[in-house]
XYZ file of C-alpha atoms in Angstrom:
375
model
C 0.000 0.000 0.000
C 1.547 3.241 -1.128
C 1.555 6.361 1.031
C 0.779 9.603 -0.736
C 3.062 12.400 0.429
C 1.889 15.971 0.366
C 4.241 18.843 -0.398
C 5.220 20.992 2.579
C 2.965 24.037 2.856
C 1.100 26.220 5.322
C -2.139 24.369 6.169
C -5.066 26.277 4.716
C -6.979 26.403 7.976
C -3.901 27.764 9.818
C -3.343 30.346 7.104
C -6.928 31.548 7.515
C -6.562 31.658 11.296
C -3.363 33.721 11.364
C -3.481 35.671 8.077
C -3.614 38.977 9.976
C -0.087 38.340 11.342
C 1.521 37.184 8.094
C 2.583 40.590 6.696
C 4.223 41.320 10.048
C 6.124 38.049 10.079
C 7.229 38.229 6.451
C 8.362 41.851 6.642
C 10.821 41.210 9.446
C 13.455 38.720 8.273
C 11.315 35.586 7.864
C 10.420 33.875 4.596
C 7.306 32.054 3.394
C 9.217 28.797 3.672
C 9.746 29.480 7.378
C 5.971 29.676 7.766
C 5.490 26.387 5.942
C 8.050 24.618 8.139
C 7.031 26.144 11.468
C 3.286 25.691 10.993
C 3.131 22.399 9.099
C 2.467 20.113 12.084
C -0.552 21.827 13.596
C -3.115 19.254 14.768
C -6.397 19.159 12.903
C -9.006 21.481 14.348
C -6.577 23.619 16.328
C -7.424 26.887 14.615
C -8.770 29.153 17.373
C -6.212 31.926 17.989
C -8.019 32.864 21.211
C -6.952 29.615 22.881
C -3.688 28.776 24.683
C -3.566 25.500 22.725
C -3.131 27.339 19.417
C -0.209 29.364 20.730
C 1.354 26.318 22.380
C 1.607 24.586 18.990
C 2.648 27.853 17.338
C 5.429 28.329 19.901
C 6.749 24.785 19.470
C 6.862 25.028 15.683
C 8.754 28.314 15.629
C 11.075 27.264 18.474
C 12.066 24.095 16.653
C 12.797 26.053 13.491
C 14.883 28.514 15.505
C 16.855 25.588 16.919
C 17.486 24.304 13.377
C 18.847 27.678 12.304
C 21.126 27.845 15.354
C 22.435 24.330 14.758
C 23.261 25.194 11.145
C 24.825 28.523 12.142
C 27.145 26.818 14.611
C 28.582 24.597 11.881
C 28.623 27.205 9.096
C 32.121 27.838 7.748
C 31.784 31.492 6.728
C 30.890 34.558 8.760
C 28.204 36.074 6.550
C 26.329 32.788 6.448
C 26.518 32.460 10.226
C 25.143 35.956 10.675
C 22.274 35.336 8.282
C 21.326 32.118 10.044
C 21.457 33.696 13.487
C 19.310 36.584 12.225
C 16.733 34.053 11.027
C 16.873 32.321 14.404
C 16.306 35.691 16.085
C 13.002 36.075 14.251
C 11.924 32.476 14.835
C 12.354 32.716 18.592
C 10.449 35.987 18.644
C 7.516 34.587 16.674
C 7.575 31.590 19.008
C 6.941 33.752 22.072
C 5.131 36.890 20.898
C 1.619 35.634 21.736
C 2.617 32.830 24.088
C 1.617 33.454 27.720
C 1.147 29.980 29.220
C 4.626 29.662 30.749
C 6.359 32.886 31.790
C 9.724 31.170 32.357
C 9.678 29.709 28.850
C 8.592 33.017 27.345
C 11.435 34.792 29.145
C 13.943 32.180 27.948
C 12.784 32.629 24.359
C 13.189 36.391 24.654
C 16.725 35.832 25.915
C 17.418 33.623 22.881
C 16.152 36.452 20.671
C 18.718 38.801 22.153
C 21.564 36.249 22.138
C 21.017 35.268 18.494
C 20.660 38.884 17.426
C 24.020 39.789 18.958
C 25.635 36.864 17.126
C 24.053 38.034 13.878
C 25.182 41.656 14.058
C 28.258 42.845 12.160
C 29.970 45.271 14.538
C 32.587 46.110 11.929
C 29.894 47.462 9.591
C 27.912 49.361 12.251
C 28.695 49.247 15.984
C 25.706 48.720 18.269
C 27.139 50.980 21.009
C 25.536 48.924 23.760
C 24.883 50.243 27.241
C 22.632 50.058 30.290
C 20.810 52.604 32.407
C 18.615 52.423 35.491
C 15.082 53.633 36.165
C 13.385 52.967 39.489
C 15.443 49.837 40.031
C 14.856 48.465 36.516
C 17.928 47.848 34.373
C 17.298 49.177 30.872
C 19.655 47.835 28.175
C 19.999 49.927 25.043
C 21.652 50.205 21.655
C 22.750 53.457 20.025
C 23.155 53.216 16.247
C 24.992 55.936 14.332
C 24.741 56.653 10.587
C 27.599 56.193 8.130
C 29.880 58.919 6.788
C 29.391 61.273 9.715
C 31.520 64.206 10.789
C 32.603 63.262 14.302
C 32.894 66.955 15.175
C 29.177 67.520 14.587
C 26.570 66.194 17.047
C 23.814 64.131 15.446
C 20.028 64.317 15.567
C 18.629 61.234 17.269
C 15.371 59.267 17.287
C 14.348 57.312 20.388
C 12.316 54.220 19.438
C 9.820 52.418 21.673
C 8.451 48.874 21.492
C 4.812 47.925 21.736
C 3.471 45.237 24.082
C 4.570 42.197 22.081
C 7.357 43.432 19.792
C 11.076 43.137 20.519
C 13.907 45.575 19.991
C 15.926 43.061 17.977
C 13.259 42.318 15.341
C 10.622 44.992 14.671
C 12.245 48.044 16.251
C 15.722 47.454 14.808
C 14.158 47.388 11.337
C 12.518 50.781 11.865
C 15.765 52.072 13.354
C 17.787 51.074 10.300
C 15.544 53.276 8.155
C 16.164 56.260 10.416
C 19.904 55.551 10.362
C 19.847 55.366 6.564
C 18.191 58.812 6.659
C 21.242 60.151 8.514
C 19.805 60.051 12.042
C 21.141 58.338 15.133
C 18.751 55.797 16.680
C 18.379 54.910 20.359
C 16.683 51.547 21.024
C 15.878 50.340 24.535
C 14.111 47.693 26.611
C 12.113 49.757 29.074
C 10.118 48.412 32.015
C 7.762 45.740 30.686
C 9.432 45.789 27.259
C 11.827 43.472 25.458
C 13.896 41.455 27.916
C 12.063 43.182 30.795
C 8.644 41.855 29.753
C 7.292 39.788 32.641
C 10.019 41.078 34.959
C 8.664 44.565 35.585
C 5.306 46.134 34.695
C 4.935 48.880 32.117
C 4.430 52.128 34.061
C 1.406 54.259 33.200
C 3.560 57.409 33.199
C 6.086 56.045 30.731
C 7.211 59.571 29.885
C 9.215 59.442 33.118
C 11.313 56.623 31.612
C 11.770 58.677 28.430
C 12.854 61.724 30.436
C 15.586 59.547 31.943
C 16.669 58.478 28.457
C 16.842 62.112 27.341
C 19.063 62.844 30.333
C 21.333 59.947 29.328
C 21.569 61.195 25.742
C 22.300 64.757 26.877
C 25.582 63.461 28.333
C 26.627 61.937 24.990
C 28.750 64.329 22.932
C 27.741 62.559 19.707
C 24.058 63.514 20.141
C 22.471 66.916 19.571
C 19.978 67.137 22.441
C 18.210 69.978 20.631
C 17.298 67.699 17.706
C 15.514 64.727 19.240
C 12.642 62.709 17.790
C 10.517 59.918 19.212
C 8.933 56.924 17.481
C 6.619 54.288 18.939
C 4.725 51.360 17.435
C 1.376 50.035 18.744
C 1.362 50.641 22.513
C 4.664 52.399 21.872
C 2.611 54.762 19.711
C 0.497 55.527 22.748
C 3.743 56.178 24.647
C 4.756 58.517 21.817
C 1.570 60.538 22.402
C 2.374 60.769 26.110
C 5.832 62.035 25.164
C 4.296 64.648 22.849
C 1.943 65.743 25.624
C 4.355 65.816 28.578
C 7.841 66.280 27.050
C 7.046 68.454 24.038
C 9.814 70.941 24.797
C 12.436 68.197 24.469
C 11.328 66.733 21.118
C 11.060 68.364 17.720
C 8.979 65.555 16.196
C 7.049 62.486 17.346
C 5.706 59.533 15.319
C 2.750 57.555 16.626
C 2.297 54.292 14.715
C -1.138 52.895 15.609
C -1.351 54.213 19.152
C -4.162 56.459 20.321
C -5.255 58.549 23.301
C -7.680 55.876 24.524
C -8.112 52.113 24.238
C -11.052 49.949 23.291
C -12.779 48.960 26.568
C -11.018 45.967 28.083
C -14.140 43.806 28.242
C -14.655 44.224 24.473
C -11.136 43.091 23.525
C -10.296 39.685 22.095
C -8.952 37.161 24.567
C -5.381 37.202 23.256
C -5.288 41.006 23.537
C -6.554 40.865 27.106
C -3.757 38.413 27.950
C -1.234 40.649 26.190
C -2.170 43.691 28.283
C -2.401 41.753 31.545
C 1.006 40.192 30.962
C 2.745 43.467 30.101
C 1.264 45.306 33.069
C 1.744 42.248 35.315
C -1.837 42.518 36.507
C -3.178 39.064 37.466
C -6.748 40.217 38.083
C -8.908 40.936 35.042
C -11.226 42.980 37.252
C -8.458 45.570 37.693
C -7.947 46.110 33.954
C -10.899 48.462 33.196
C -9.646 50.834 35.880
C -6.128 50.640 34.460
C -7.460 51.467 31.001
C -9.226 54.500 32.474
C -5.932 55.680 33.969
C -4.219 55.198 30.609
C -6.657 57.563 28.824
C -4.630 60.564 27.690
C -5.923 64.042 28.454
C -5.689 66.002 25.190
C -6.603 69.388 26.674
C -4.058 72.158 26.524
C -2.954 71.303 23.009
C 0.447 70.032 21.918
C 3.665 71.981 21.359
C 5.603 69.582 19.164
C 4.982 68.014 15.745
C 3.147 64.689 15.687
C 2.568 62.268 12.814
C 0.026 59.476 13.375
C -0.233 56.418 11.108
C -3.459 54.506 11.724
C -5.908 51.966 10.371
C -9.570 52.948 10.188
C -10.509 49.421 11.347
C -8.157 49.350 14.355
C -9.753 47.315 17.171
C -7.240 48.254 19.893
C -6.962 52.031 19.588
C -10.175 53.244 17.885
C -9.660 55.639 14.978
C -11.888 58.231 16.651
C -8.941 58.891 18.954
C -6.907 60.021 15.948
C -9.790 62.275 14.951
C -9.730 63.723 18.486
C -6.021 64.452 18.073
C -6.714 66.324 14.853
C -9.374 68.455 16.525
C -7.524 69.206 19.742
C -3.900 69.368 18.589
C -4.635 71.237 15.366
C -1.705 72.084 13.106
C 0.723 70.200 15.345
C -0.900 66.894 14.382
C -0.912 65.185 10.991
C -2.693 61.880 10.367
C -2.376 59.248 7.652
C -5.342 56.876 7.961
C -5.609 53.731 5.817
C -9.286 52.939 5.357
C -8.918 49.169 4.835
C -6.308 48.525 7.495
C -6.440 47.326 11.097
C -3.869 47.701 13.869
C -0.362 48.726 12.680
C -1.542 48.779 9.027
C 0.612 45.753 8.255
C -0.036 45.681 4.513
C 1.301 49.223 4.160
C 4.634 48.826 5.977
C 6.793 49.177 2.866
C 5.201 52.544 2.140
C 4.902 54.175 5.527
C 8.261 53.059 6.908
C 9.993 55.247 4.315
C 7.499 58.099 4.734
C 8.081 58.088 8.495
C 11.869 58.266 8.136
C 11.572 61.058 5.580
C 9.138 63.076 7.717
C 11.273 62.699 10.827
C 14.426 63.622 8.957
C 12.863 66.845 7.683
C 11.996 67.989 11.227
C 15.383 67.067 12.669
C 17.378 68.760 9.904
C 19.710 71.542 11.113
C 17.781 74.233 9.247
C 14.283 73.036 10.281
C 12.008 75.859 11.384
C 10.354 73.630 14.003
């Protein structure tokens, strides 16, 4: 009796279940073949992304693929190949953990693998990472400072501070945004704040995150390579919300702020999908669901008093985390200081439009941080 073999591919039912995430995964360093390998062994009927079982199988598939990349990297005979393989492993371990909340120790270990593989993938001779650490309220905040090529070391550089969202990592999504800013001639400061990156699950995200950013600004002001009068801020998803807090509370220290899919207020907690509820509870280290509506109320940003810096918001009209009406509120209350690009057929983070807006963001930021900018 012959056995009919099927070619390796992404199971149709799994594709339909996770199609929202696919542009995100494919934009940052992964390939379609990685999807086919990592997701090929899903059990039949396990298609509900709101269940821990789905993310358990998802985590195992991506972890195993990450291990394969690491094993190949460790036997690779040439440096560029090793770096490429470790960069692929970096992404695999991130996709393994990004919506996995069942085992905090395992999630933390995967995030550590993300960082370890990233450091093995990076070519310090091409662009130094300029690694460092700072402290905020007892939390150790690791950071990277990337500098552009062909710079005059006698001239201080404009710099963009970049913030993660709830489930992104510095070494995958944020580093990709940072490289666009660096290619635009700007320095980029990337960090793992409280409840972010390697600190996720170790310390809660503070409501007044602008206090963390003020500490970062103080750190940069001591660096002779950085022009503290030409600072920008960029945040993605919940980092976009942080960007709006920065624009509101630290406007005098930033010439331009980019909010990618954040907003001044969240969808009510009880109306969120299960995986989003888990995401917020995990990042804020709040075990009781009953406490989350009150937390969301405290997170609502007061837009009164206007804004004194320049803000660009990128948003999807169908966003189910930060409703688009919040962007409309920004337009009304922040006036000429706020510009919005709203994609009518997009949801959170406008994933299908990344190739377009990532360049537009870098260009817009570069124009405001130019030496002769009137801002």
